[in-house]
Short mmCIF file of C-alpha atoms in Angstrom, two decimals:
data_model
loop_
_atom_site.label_atom_id
_atom_site.label_comp_id
_atom_site.label_asym_id
_atom_site.label_seq_id
_atom_site.Cartn_x
_atom_site.Cartn_y
_atom_site.Cartn_z
CA MET B 7 15.74 -55.68 -15.77
CA PHE B 8 18.31 -52.83 -15.87
CA THR B 9 19.14 -53.42 -12.21
CA LYS B 10 19.90 -57.08 -12.88
CA LEU B 11 22.07 -56.22 -15.89
CA ARG B 12 23.89 -53.51 -13.90
CA ASN B 13 24.62 -55.98 -11.08
CA ARG B 14 26.02 -58.49 -13.57
CA PHE B 15 28.36 -55.86 -15.04
CA LEU B 16 29.45 -54.82 -11.55
CA VAL B 17 30.25 -58.42 -10.60
CA LEU B 18 32.04 -59.01 -13.91
CA ASN B 19 34.12 -55.82 -13.44
CA LEU B 20 34.88 -56.73 -9.81
CA VAL B 21 36.08 -60.22 -10.78
CA THR B 22 38.12 -58.91 -13.72
CA ILE B 23 39.82 -56.16 -11.70
CA SER B 24 40.47 -58.54 -8.79
CA PHE B 25 42.06 -61.09 -11.11
CA MET B 26 44.23 -58.44 -12.78
CA MET B 27 45.38 -57.09 -9.40
CA LEU B 28 46.16 -60.59 -8.20
CA LEU B 29 48.28 -61.21 -11.30
CA ALA B 30 50.06 -57.86 -10.88
CA PHE B 31 50.86 -58.53 -7.20
CA ALA B 32 52.04 -62.06 -8.01
CA ALA B 33 54.33 -60.72 -10.76
CA ILE B 34 55.75 -58.03 -8.45
CA TYR B 35 56.31 -60.61 -5.71
CA MET B 36 58.09 -63.02 -8.06
CA MET B 37 60.36 -60.28 -9.46
CA THR B 38 61.23 -59.08 -5.97
CA TYR B 39 61.87 -62.64 -4.78
CA GLN B 40 64.17 -63.36 -7.72
CA ASN B 41 66.09 -60.09 -7.23
CA VAL B 42 66.61 -60.81 -3.53
CA GLN B 43 67.73 -64.38 -4.24
CA GLN B 44 70.14 -63.15 -6.91
CA ALA B 45 71.59 -60.54 -4.53
CA ILE B 46 72.07 -63.21 -1.86
CA ARG B 47 73.79 -65.54 -4.33
CA MET B 48 76.07 -62.73 -5.53
CA GLU B 49 77.01 -61.83 -1.95
CA LEU B 50 77.74 -65.47 -1.10
CA ASP B 51 79.81 -65.87 -4.27
CA ARG B 52 81.76 -62.73 -3.37
CA VAL B 53 82.46 -64.06 0.13
CA VAL B 54 83.58 -67.43 -1.23
CA GLU B 55 85.77 -65.77 -3.82
CA PHE B 56 87.37 -63.58 -1.16
CA TYR B 57 88.21 -66.57 1.03
CA ASN B 58 89.46 -68.71 -1.87
CA LYS B 59 91.90 -66.23 -3.41
CA PRO B 60 95.16 -68.12 -4.03
CA GLY B 61 98.24 -66.53 -2.56
CA ASP B 62 96.37 -63.79 -0.74
CA PRO B 63 98.66 -62.49 2.03
CA ARG B 64 95.66 -61.60 4.17
CA GLN B 65 94.49 -65.21 4.18
CA PRO B 66 94.81 -66.65 7.70
CA LYS B 67 97.75 -69.01 8.06
CA GLY B 68 96.71 -70.80 11.23
CA ASP B 69 93.42 -72.07 12.54
CA HIS B 70 92.27 -68.53 13.45
CA PRO B 71 93.53 -65.14 12.27
CA GLN B 72 94.97 -62.82 14.91
CA GLN B 73 93.66 -59.61 13.35
CA PRO B 74 91.36 -58.51 10.53
CA PRO B 75 92.82 -57.55 7.13
CA ASP B 76 94.47 -54.17 6.68
CA ALA B 77 91.93 -51.42 6.01
CA LYS B 78 94.02 -50.03 3.12
CA HIS B 79 93.44 -53.18 1.05
CA ASP B 80 90.25 -54.68 -0.27
CA SER B 81 88.76 -55.87 2.99
CA GLY B 82 86.46 -58.33 1.27
CA PRO B 83 82.94 -58.88 2.49
CA GLU B 84 81.91 -55.72 4.31
CA ARG B 85 78.42 -56.65 5.44
CA SER B 86 79.00 -60.36 5.84
CA VAL B 87 80.06 -62.17 8.95
CA ALA B 88 81.34 -65.20 7.13
CA PHE B 89 83.79 -67.98 7.80
CA THR B 90 85.07 -71.06 6.03
CA ILE B 91 85.56 -74.45 7.63
CA VAL B 92 87.78 -76.85 5.70
CA THR B 93 87.01 -80.51 6.39
CA ASP B 94 88.16 -83.89 5.19
CA LYS B 95 85.85 -86.50 3.66
CA SER B 96 84.80 -87.68 7.14
CA TRP B 97 83.70 -84.14 8.10
CA ASN B 98 86.61 -83.70 10.53
CA ARG B 99 87.57 -80.04 10.84
CA LEU B 100 90.98 -79.30 9.32
CA SER B 101 91.11 -75.50 9.46
CA VAL B 102 88.98 -72.39 9.86
CA SER B 103 89.28 -69.10 7.97
CA SER B 104 87.50 -66.15 9.53
CA LEU B 105 87.94 -62.41 9.88
CA PHE B 106 86.85 -62.72 13.51
CA THR B 107 88.22 -64.87 16.31
CA LEU B 108 85.42 -66.99 17.70
CA GLU B 109 85.36 -69.90 20.10
CA ASP B 110 85.94 -73.42 18.80
CA SER B 111 82.51 -74.46 20.07
CA PHE B 112 80.91 -72.01 17.60
CA TYR B 113 82.68 -73.62 14.66
CA ASN B 114 81.93 -77.11 15.96
CA ASN B 115 78.22 -76.24 16.28
CA ALA B 116 78.18 -74.79 12.76
CA LEU B 117 79.85 -77.91 11.39
CA GLN B 118 77.37 -80.10 13.28
CA ILE B 119 74.43 -78.19 11.78
CA VAL B 120 75.81 -78.55 8.26
CA THR B 121 76.50 -82.28 8.59
CA SER B 122 73.07 -83.00 10.06
CA GLU B 123 71.28 -81.64 6.96
#
């Protein structure tokens, strides 16, 4: 009789502790996921803001910049390899803004990936 009651308490404790641990791990996962997503959004917003500054002298004038921005100024996104492709309504490429000079095929492939989604 005591053995049966002890086994019931053990199973009840095991189920309760397992459920509480599952809830704790789920809460930690969700908080971490939200923090990572927020950090990604903030970094993307910072990159977009850097490339969309009106009247910024470091903004590339042509299709590709010849050199990166001066190191004495705010160099913008430090960890991001980002670029902006300006298109018309028909998805034809008008211009490219990038800190790095890359081949046209890279930009064309990126534009093709975006338009296919």
